[in-house]
Coordinates of C-alpha atoms in Angstrom, one line a residue:
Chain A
X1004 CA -0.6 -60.3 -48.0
X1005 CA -0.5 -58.1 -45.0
X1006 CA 2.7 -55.1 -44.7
X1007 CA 4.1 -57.5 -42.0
X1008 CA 4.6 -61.0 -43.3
X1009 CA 6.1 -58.1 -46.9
X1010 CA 8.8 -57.5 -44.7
X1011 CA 9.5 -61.1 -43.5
X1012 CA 9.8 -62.0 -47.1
X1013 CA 12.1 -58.5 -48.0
X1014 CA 15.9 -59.3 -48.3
X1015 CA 17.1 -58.5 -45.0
X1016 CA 19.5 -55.9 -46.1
X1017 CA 19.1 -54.4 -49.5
X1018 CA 21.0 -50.9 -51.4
X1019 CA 19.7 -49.8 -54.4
X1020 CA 21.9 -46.6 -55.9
X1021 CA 24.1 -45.9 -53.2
X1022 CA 26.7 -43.3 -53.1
X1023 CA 28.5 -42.0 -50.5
X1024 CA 31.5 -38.7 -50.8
X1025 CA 33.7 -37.5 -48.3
X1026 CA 34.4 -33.8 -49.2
X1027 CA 35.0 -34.6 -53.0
X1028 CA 36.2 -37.8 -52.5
X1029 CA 33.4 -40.1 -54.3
X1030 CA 33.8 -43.4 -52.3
X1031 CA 30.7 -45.2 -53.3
X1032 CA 29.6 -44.3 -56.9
X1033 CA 26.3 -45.6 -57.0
X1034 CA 25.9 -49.7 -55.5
X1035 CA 23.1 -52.3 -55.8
X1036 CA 23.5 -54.7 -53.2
X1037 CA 21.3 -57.2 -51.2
X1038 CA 21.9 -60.0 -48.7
X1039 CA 18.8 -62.1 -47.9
X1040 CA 17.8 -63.6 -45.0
X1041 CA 20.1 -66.0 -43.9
X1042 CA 22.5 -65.5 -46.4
X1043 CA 26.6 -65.0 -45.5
X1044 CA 27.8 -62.8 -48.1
X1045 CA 31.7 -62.0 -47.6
X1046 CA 32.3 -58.6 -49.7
X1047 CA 36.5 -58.7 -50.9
X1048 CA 38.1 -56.5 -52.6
X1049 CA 41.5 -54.0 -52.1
X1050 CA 42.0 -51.2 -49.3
X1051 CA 40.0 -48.0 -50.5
X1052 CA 37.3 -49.6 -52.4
X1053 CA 35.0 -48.9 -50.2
X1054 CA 33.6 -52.1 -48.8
X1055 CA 34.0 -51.0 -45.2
X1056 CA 32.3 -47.7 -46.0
X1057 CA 29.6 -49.8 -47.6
X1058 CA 29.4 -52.0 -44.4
X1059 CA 28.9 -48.9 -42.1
X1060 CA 25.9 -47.1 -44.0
X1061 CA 23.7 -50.5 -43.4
X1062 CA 23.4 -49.2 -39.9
X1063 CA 24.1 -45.7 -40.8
X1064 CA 27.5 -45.2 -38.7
X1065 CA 28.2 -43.5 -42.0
X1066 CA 25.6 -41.1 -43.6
X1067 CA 24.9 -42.3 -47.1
X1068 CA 25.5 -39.4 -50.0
X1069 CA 22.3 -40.7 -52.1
X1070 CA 20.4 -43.9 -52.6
X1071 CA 18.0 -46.0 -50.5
X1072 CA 19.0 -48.7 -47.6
X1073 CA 16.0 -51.5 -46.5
X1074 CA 16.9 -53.4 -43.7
X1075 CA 14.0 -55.7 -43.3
X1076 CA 12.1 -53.5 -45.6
X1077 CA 12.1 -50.5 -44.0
X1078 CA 14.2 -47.7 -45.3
X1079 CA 16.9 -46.4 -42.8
X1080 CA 17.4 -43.5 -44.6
X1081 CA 14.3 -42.2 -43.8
X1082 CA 14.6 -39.6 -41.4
X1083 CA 11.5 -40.7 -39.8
X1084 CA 13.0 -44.5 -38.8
X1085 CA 13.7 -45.4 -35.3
X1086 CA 17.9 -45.8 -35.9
X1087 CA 17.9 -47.1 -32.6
X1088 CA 15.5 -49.7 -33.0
X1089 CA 16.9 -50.9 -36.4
X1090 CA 20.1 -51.0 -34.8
X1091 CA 19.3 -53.3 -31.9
X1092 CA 18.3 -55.6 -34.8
X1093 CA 22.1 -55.4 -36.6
X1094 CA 24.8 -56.6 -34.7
X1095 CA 28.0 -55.1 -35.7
X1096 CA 31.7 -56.2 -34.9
X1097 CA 34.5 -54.0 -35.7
X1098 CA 38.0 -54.3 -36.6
X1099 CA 39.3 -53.4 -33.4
X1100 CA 37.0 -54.7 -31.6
X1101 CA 35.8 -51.1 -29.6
X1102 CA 34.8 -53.1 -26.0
X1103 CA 34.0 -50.7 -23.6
X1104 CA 37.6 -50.0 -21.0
X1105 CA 35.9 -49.2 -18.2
X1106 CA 33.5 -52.1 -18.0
X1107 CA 34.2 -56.1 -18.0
X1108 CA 33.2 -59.0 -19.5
X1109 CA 29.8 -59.3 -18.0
X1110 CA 29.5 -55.5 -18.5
X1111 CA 30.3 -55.2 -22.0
X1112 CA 27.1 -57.4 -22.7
X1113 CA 24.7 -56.3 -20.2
X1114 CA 25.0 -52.7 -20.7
X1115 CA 23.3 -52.1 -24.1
X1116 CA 20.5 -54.9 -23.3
X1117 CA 19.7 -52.6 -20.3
X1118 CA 19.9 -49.2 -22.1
X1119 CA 18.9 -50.0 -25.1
X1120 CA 16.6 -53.0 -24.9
X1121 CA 15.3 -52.1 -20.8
X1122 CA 15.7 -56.2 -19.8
X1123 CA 15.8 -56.4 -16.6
X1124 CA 19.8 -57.2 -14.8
X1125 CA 19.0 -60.5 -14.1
X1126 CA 17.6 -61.4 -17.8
X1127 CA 20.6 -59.4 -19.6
X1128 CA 23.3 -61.7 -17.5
X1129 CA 21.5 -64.6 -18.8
X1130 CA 21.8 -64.2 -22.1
X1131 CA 25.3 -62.7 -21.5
X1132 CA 26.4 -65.6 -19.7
X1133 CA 24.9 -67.9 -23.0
X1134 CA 26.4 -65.8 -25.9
X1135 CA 29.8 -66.0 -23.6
X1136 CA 29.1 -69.9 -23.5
X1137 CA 28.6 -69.9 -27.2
X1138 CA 31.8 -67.6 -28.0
X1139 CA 34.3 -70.0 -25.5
X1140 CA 34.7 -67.7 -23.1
X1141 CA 32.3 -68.5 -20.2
X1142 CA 35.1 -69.0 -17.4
X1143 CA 36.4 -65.1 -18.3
X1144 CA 33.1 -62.7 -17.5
X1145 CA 34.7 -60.6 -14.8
X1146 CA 37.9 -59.6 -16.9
X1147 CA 38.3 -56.1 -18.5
X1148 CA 39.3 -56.2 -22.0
X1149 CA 42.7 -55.1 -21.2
X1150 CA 43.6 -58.3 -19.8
X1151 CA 42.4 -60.2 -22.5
X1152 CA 44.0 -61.3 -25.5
X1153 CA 42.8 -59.6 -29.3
X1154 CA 41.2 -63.0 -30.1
X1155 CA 39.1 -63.1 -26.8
X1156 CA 38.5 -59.6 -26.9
X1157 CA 37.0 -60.1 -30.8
X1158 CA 34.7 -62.9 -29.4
X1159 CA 33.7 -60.8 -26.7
X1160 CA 32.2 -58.3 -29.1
X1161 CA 31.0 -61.0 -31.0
X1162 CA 29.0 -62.0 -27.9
X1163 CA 28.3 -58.6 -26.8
X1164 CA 26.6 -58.0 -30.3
X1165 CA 24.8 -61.4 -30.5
X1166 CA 23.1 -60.5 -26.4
X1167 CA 20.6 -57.9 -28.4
X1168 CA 19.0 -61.0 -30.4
X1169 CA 20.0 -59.4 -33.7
X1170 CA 18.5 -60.6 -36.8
X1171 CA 21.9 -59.8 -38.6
X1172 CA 25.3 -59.4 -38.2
X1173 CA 27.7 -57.2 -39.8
X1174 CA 31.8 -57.7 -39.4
X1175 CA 34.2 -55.2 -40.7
X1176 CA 37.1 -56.6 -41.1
X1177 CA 37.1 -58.7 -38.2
X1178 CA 40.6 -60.2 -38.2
X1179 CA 42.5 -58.1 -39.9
X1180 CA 44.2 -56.1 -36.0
X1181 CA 44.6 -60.0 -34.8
X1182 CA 48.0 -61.9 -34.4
X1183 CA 47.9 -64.8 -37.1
X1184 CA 47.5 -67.3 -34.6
X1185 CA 44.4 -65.7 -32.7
X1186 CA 42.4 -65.8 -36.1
X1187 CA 41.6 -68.9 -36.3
X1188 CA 39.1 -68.6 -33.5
X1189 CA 37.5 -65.8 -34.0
X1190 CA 36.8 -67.8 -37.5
X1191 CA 35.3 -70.5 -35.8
X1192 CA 33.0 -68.7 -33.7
X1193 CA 31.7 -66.8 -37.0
X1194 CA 32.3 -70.0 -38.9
X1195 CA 29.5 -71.8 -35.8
X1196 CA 27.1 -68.3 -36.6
X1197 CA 26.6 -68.8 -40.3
X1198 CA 25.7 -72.7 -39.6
X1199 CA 23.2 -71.9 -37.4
X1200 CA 21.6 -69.9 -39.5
X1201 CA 22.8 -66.1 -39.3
X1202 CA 22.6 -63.8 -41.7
X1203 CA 26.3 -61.9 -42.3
X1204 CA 27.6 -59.7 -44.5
X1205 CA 31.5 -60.1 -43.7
X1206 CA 34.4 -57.8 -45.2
X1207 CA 37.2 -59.6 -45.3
X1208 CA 41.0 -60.5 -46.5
X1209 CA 40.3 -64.1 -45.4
X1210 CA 39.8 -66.1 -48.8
X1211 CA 39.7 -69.0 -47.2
X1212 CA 36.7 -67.6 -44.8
X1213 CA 34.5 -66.6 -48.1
X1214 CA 35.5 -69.6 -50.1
X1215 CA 34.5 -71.9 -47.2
X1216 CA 31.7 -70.4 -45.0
X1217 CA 30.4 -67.7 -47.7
X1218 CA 27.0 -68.2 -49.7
X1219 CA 28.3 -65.1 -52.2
X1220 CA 31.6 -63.2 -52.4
X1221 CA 31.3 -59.9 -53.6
X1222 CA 34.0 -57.8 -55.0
X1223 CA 34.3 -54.3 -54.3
X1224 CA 36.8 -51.8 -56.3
X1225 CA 36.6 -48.0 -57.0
X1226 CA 33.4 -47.6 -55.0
X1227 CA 31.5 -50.3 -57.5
X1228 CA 30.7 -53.4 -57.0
X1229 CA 33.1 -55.4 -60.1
X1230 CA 31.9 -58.8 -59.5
X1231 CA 29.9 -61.2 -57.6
X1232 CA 28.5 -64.6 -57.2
X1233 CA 29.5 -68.2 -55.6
X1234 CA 32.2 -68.3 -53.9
X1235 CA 34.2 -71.0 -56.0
X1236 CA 32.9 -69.0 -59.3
X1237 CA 34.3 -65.5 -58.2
X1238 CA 37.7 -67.2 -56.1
X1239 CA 37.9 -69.7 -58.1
X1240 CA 37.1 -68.8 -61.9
X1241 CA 36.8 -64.6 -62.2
X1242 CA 35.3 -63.1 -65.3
X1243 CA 36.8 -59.4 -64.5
X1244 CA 40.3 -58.6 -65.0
X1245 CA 40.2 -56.3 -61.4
X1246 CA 39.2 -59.4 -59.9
X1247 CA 41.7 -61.7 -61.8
X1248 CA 44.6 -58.6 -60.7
X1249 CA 43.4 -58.7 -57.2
X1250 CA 43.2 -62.3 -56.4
X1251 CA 46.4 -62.8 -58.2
X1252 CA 47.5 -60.5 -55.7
X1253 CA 46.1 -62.3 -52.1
X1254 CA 45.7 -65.7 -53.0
Chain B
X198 CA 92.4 -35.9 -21.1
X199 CA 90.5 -39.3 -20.9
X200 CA 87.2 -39.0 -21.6
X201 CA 86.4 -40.7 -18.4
X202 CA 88.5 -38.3 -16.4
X203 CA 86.9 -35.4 -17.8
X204 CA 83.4 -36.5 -17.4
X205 CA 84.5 -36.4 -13.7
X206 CA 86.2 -33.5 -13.3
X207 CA 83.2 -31.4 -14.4
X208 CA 80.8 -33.4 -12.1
X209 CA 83.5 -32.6 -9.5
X210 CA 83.1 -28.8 -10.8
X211 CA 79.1 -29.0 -10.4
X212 CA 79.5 -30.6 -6.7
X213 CA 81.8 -27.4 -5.6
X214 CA 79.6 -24.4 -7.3
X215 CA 76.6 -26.1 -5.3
X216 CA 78.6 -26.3 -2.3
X217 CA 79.9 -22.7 -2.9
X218 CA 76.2 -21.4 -3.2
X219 CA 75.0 -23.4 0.2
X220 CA 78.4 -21.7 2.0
X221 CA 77.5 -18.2 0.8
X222 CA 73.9 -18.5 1.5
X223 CA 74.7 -20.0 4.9
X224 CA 77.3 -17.6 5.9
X225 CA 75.7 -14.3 4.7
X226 CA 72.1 -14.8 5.7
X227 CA 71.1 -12.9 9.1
X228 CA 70.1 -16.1 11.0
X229 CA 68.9 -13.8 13.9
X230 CA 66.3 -12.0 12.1
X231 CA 65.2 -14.6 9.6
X232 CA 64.3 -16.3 13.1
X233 CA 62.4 -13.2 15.0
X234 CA 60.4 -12.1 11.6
X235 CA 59.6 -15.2 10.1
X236 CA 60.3 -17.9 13.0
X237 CA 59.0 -16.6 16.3
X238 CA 57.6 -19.3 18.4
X239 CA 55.6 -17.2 20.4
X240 CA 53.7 -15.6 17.4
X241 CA 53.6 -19.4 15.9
X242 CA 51.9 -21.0 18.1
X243 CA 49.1 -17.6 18.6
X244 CA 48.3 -18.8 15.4
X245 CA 46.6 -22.2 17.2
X246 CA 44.3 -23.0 16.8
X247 CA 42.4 -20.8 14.7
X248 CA 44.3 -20.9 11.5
X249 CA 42.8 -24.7 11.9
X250 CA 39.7 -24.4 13.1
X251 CA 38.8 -21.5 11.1
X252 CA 41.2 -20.2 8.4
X253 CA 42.2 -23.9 6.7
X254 CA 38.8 -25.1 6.8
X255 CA 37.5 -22.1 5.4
X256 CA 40.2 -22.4 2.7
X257 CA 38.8 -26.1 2.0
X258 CA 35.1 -25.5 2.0
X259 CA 36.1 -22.6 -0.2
X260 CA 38.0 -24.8 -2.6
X261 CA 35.2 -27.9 -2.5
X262 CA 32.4 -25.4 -3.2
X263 CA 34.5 -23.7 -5.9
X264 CA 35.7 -27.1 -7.6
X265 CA 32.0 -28.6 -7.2
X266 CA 30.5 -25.7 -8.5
X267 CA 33.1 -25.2 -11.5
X268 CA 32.8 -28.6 -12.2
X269 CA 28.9 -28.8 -12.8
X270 CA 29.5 -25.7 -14.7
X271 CA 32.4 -26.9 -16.6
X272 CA 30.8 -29.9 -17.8
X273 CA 27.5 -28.1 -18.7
X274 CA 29.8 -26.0 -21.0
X275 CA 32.1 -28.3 -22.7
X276 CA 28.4 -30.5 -23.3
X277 CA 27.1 -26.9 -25.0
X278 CA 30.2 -26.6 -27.0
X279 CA 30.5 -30.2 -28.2
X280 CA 26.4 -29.9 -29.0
X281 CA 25.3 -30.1 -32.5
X282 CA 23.3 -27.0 -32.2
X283 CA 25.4 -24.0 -33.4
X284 CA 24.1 -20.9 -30.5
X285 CA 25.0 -22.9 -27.9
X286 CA 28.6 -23.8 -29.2
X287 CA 29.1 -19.8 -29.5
X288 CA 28.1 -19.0 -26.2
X289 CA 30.1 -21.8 -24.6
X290 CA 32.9 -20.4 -26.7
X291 CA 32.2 -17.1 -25.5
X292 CA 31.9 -17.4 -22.2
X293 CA 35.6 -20.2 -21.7
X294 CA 37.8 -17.3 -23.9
X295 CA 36.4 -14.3 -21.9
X296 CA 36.7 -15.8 -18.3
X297 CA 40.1 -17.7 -19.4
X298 CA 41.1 -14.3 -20.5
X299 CA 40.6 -12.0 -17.2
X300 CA 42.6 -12.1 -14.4
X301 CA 40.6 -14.6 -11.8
X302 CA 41.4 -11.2 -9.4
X303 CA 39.8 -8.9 -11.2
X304 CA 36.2 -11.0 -11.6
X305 CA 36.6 -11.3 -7.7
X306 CA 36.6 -7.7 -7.6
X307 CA 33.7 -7.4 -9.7
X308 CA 31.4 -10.1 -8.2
X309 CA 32.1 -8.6 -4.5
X310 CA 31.8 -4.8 -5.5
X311 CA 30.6 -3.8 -8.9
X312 CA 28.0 -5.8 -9.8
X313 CA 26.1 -5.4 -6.1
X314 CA 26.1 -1.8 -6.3
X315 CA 25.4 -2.0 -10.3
X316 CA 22.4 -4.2 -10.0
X317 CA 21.1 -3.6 -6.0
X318 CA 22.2 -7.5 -5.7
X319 CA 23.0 -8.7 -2.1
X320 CA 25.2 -11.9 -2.8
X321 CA 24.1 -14.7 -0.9
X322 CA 27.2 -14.9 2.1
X323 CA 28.0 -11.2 1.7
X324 CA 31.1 -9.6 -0.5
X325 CA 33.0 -13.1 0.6
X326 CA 30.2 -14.9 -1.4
X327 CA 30.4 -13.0 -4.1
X328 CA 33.7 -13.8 -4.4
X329 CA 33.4 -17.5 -4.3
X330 CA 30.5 -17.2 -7.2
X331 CA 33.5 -15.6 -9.5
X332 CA 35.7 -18.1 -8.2
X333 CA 33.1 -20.9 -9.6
X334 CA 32.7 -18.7 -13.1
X335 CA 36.6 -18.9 -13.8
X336 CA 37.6 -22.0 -12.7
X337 CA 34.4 -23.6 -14.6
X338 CA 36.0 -21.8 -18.1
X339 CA 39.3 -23.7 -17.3
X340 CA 37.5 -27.0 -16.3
X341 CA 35.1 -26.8 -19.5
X342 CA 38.2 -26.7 -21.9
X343 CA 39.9 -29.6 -19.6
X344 CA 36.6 -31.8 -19.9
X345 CA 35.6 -31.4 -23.7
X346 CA 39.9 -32.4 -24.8
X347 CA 38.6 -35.2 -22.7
X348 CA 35.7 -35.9 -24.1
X349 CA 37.2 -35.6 -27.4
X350 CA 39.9 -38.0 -26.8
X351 CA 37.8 -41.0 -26.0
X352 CA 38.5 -43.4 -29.5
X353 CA 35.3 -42.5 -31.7
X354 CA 35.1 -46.4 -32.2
X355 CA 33.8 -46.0 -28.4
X356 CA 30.8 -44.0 -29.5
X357 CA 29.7 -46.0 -32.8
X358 CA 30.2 -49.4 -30.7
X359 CA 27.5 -47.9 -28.3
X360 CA 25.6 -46.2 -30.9
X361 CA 25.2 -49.9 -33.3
X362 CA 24.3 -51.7 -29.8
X363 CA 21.0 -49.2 -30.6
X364 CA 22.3 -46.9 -27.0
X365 CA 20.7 -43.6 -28.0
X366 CA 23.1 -40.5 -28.0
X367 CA 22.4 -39.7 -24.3
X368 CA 23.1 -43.0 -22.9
X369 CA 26.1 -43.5 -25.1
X370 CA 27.5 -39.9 -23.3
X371 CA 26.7 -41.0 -19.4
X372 CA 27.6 -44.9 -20.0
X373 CA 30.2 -45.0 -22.1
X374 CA 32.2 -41.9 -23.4
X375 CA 32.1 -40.4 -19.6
X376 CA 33.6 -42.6 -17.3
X377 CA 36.4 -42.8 -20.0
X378 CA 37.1 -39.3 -20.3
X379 CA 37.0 -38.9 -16.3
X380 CA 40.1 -41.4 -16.3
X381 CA 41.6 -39.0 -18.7
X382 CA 40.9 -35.9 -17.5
X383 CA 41.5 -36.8 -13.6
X384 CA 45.3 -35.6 -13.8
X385 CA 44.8 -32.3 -15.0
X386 CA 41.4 -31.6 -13.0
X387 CA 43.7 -32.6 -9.8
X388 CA 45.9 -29.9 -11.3
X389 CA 43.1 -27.3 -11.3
X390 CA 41.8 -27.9 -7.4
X391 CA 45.1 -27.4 -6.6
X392 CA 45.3 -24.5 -8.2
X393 CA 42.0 -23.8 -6.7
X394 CA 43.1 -24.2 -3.1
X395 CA 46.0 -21.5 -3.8
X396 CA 43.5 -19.3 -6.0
X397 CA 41.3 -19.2 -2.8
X398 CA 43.8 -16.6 -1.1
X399 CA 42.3 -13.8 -3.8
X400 CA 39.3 -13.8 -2.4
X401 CA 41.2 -11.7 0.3
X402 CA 40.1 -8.9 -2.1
X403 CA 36.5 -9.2 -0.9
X404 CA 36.7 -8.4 2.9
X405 CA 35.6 -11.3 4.9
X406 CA 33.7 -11.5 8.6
X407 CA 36.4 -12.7 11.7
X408 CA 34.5 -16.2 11.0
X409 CA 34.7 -16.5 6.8
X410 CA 38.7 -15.8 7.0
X411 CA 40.4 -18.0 4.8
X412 CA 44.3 -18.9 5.2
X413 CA 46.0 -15.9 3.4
X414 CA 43.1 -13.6 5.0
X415 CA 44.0 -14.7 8.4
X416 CA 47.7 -14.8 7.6
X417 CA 47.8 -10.7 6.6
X418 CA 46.0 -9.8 9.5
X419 CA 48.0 -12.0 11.4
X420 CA 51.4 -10.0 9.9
X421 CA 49.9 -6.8 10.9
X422 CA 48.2 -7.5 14.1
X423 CA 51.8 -8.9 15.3
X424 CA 54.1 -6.9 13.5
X425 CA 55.9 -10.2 12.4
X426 CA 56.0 -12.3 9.3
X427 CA 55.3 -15.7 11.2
X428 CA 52.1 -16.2 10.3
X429 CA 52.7 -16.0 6.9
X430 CA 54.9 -19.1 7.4
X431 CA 52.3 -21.0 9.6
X432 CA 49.8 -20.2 6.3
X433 CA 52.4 -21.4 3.8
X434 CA 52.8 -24.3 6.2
X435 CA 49.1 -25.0 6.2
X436 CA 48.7 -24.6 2.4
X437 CA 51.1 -27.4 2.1
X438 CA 49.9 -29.2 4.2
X439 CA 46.3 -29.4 2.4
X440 CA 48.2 -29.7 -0.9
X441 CA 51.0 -32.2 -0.7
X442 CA 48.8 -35.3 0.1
X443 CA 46.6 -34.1 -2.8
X444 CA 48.8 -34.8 -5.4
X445 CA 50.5 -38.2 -3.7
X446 CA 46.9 -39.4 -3.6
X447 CA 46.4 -38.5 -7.4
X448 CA 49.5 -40.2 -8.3
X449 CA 48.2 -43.4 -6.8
X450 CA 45.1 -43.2 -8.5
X451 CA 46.3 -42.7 -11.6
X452 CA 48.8 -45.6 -11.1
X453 CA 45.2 -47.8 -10.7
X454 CA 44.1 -46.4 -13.2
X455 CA 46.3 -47.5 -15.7
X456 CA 46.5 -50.9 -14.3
X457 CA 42.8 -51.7 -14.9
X458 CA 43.3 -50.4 -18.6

């Protein structure tokens, strides 16, 4: 078996002994964690568990303490890994959203194929014109985010992340700085993603987003990983009393 | 007393004292030699059309090479203090809290005089040149300091969004953390040309040619080659002239500005 087709068959993102302090705040203590390739795994779990901190070391936005990170088999904590080639390859949406001000619709998604990927203008429009197709917004690619609502504005990242052809998507909390009634479509168009096949490692508050859509819910407290498995098992039936306390709590 | 009635009575209070003060100022100033000194006609319009052709366009190519100049500068010094690599924070630091620290006169002085005879330099434009290069060295300390609180103030979500799209750190500066921080930092770099324009008259220090006068420059010898203070007023004139539109035209870009937020 040749190196390549290894890393086709490695889980495309997988942590083995991660920890991660701020200062002497230990916010990871030491997590195993995989999602395989086309897998949607929704990680849950309160505020200050560490589930967005463990969302942000995949692509290294945070710099992990300790431990090892494969995405597609090749470890990004190496210092000798392209970051911004793995990155083009992991799509990331935040919670609020972070489009660029000063650019519009068409903007937002063109710049980082250009920059980052060097396609050509006329290519990059293309597939931003698609991934705006695909996200609902098609008739809206000249506004700046300002004048659109938070739900648009959270597709448009959506889109914007999707036009570098990632292998994977990560969402931090997507909906959590939406008005109730604009979350619905933002769930949709991640709801459309994981049918077609994307692989997604969502945080999230929305139960009804990991009971439905997720392939594994994983519950996050205290920096550890408490429990995980199928959705209905871990919503539905939980073994662990934190889990039992929290979804007491939220549900 | 209603409260009503003595809400009113004191505005009627305020309205006399400012009526008082214009009386008293109007009645006890010395029309006739505010008019001869400051006023003459004659001197006035001697000032035409040189203080145009030469004095207020020096004064403005002055201030567009200084603000240019301290701009480039300024930026390459708030990117050396914001840089990861330690030596070039210090000297960045360095350099904004000595030249933020010395009066912008006595650098002048310096550049035009000291350092020529110190090091056999002759500054590019003469003693007036000289003077322009400390004008770029001070105003770029107070630019720097205005650039990197606006580079700093651009959301950090800004940078990690363009850093996960793969951008590499370069990019994510000139595409995307820039052109928000010039939005930001347009008001107070408007403040600093104008200060610029006014901080143009200490070059008088230097000694200019006939032809590299600037407004104040022009003004003084104006004063003494007439005796009268008219051209002083023509100059003050002149400076606000240059200025005024300045900062309507900054207004209305900021107003755009904040529209297309």
């Amino acid at each position: 078996m040749t190196e390549q087709s290894l890393r086709q068959d490695a889980p495309a993102i997988e942590v083995k002994d991660l920890c991660k302090n701020f200062g002497s705040n230990e916010v990871l203590k030491g997590i195993d964690f995989h999602v395989n390739q086309g897998e949607v795994v929704c990680v849950i779990g309160p505020s200050g568990s560490g589930k967005s901190t463990l969302l942000r070391c995949v692509n290294r936005l945070e710099e992990p303490t300790s431990g090892t990170i494969l995405v597609e088999g090749v470890d990004i904590t190496d210092p000798e890994t392209d970051l911004d080639k793995i990155r083009t390859r992991i799509g990331m949406v935040f919670q609020q959203f972070n489009l660029f001000p000063h650019l519009n619709v068409l903007g937002n998604l063109t710049l980082a194929q250009q920059r980052a990927k060097r396609r050509g203008k006329a290519e990059a429009m293309d597939v931003a014109r698609k991934n705006l197709e695909k996200v609902g917004l098609a008739n809206r690619e000249n506004a700046y985010p300002a004048q659109l609502s938070g739900g648009q504005q959270q597709r448009v990242a959506i889109a914007r992340a999707l036009s570098m052809n990632p292998d994977m998507m990560l969402f931090d909390e997507p909906t959590s700085a939406l008005d109730p009634e604009l979350v619905g479509d933002v769930l949709a168009v991640m709801r459309q993603l994981a049918d077609e096949g994307m692989t997604m490692m969502v945080v999230t508050h929305e139960m009804g987003f990991a009971r439905e859509v997720g392939d594994r819910v994983v519950f996050m407290d205290g920096g550890v990983v408490v429990e995980q498995g199928k959705p209905e098992d871990v919503l539905g039936n939980p073994q662990n009393e934190r889990t039992k306390a929290f979804l007491s709590k939220v549900l | 007393m209603k409260p009503s009635t003595r809400r009113r009575l004191f505005r009627g209070v305020l309205y006399a004292i400012f009526i008082a003060a214009v009386a008293a100022v109007v009645l006890l100033a010395d029309w006739q030699a505010i008019q001869t000194n400051f006023l003459n006609p004659e001197v006035f319009s001697e000032q035409f059309p040189a203080i145009i052709t030469t004095a207020a366009k020096n004064t403005v190519v002055y201030t567009v090479i200084a603000f240019i100049g301290g701009l480039l500068l300024g930026l390459t010094l708030a990117l050396m203090k914001l840089s990861p690599v330690a030596p070039y924070r210090w000297v960045a630091t360095i350099y904004i809290e000595l030249f933020r620290g010395l009066p912008a006169l006595l650098v002048i002085f310096g550049f035009a005089f000291a350092i020529p005879i110190a090091f056999q330099w002759r500054p590019p434009g003469g003693t007036a040149g000289a003077g322009l290069i400390a004008l770029i060295i001070v105003s770029a300390a107070y630019m720097a300091e205005t650039i990197r609180a606006g580079i700093e103030a651009v959301p950090a979500g800004q940078r990690e969004a363009a850093r996960s799209l793969g951008m590499n750190p370069g990019w994510t500066m000139v595409s995307v953390v820039l052109p928000q921080a010039v939005r930001i930092v347009t008001p107070p770099l408007t403040n600093e040309l104008v200060i610029l324009i006014k901080d143009t008259s200490l070059l008088f220090i230097a000694g200019m040619a006939l032809s590299q006068r600037e407004l104040t420059t022009f003004a003084r010898d104006g004063v003494s080659q007439y005796a009268n203070a008219t051209p002083l007023v023509a100059a003050a004139l002149m400076y606000l002239i240059i200025t005024l539109p300045l900062t309507q035209l900054v207004a209305r870009l900021e107003k755009r500005n904040n529209r297309s937020r």
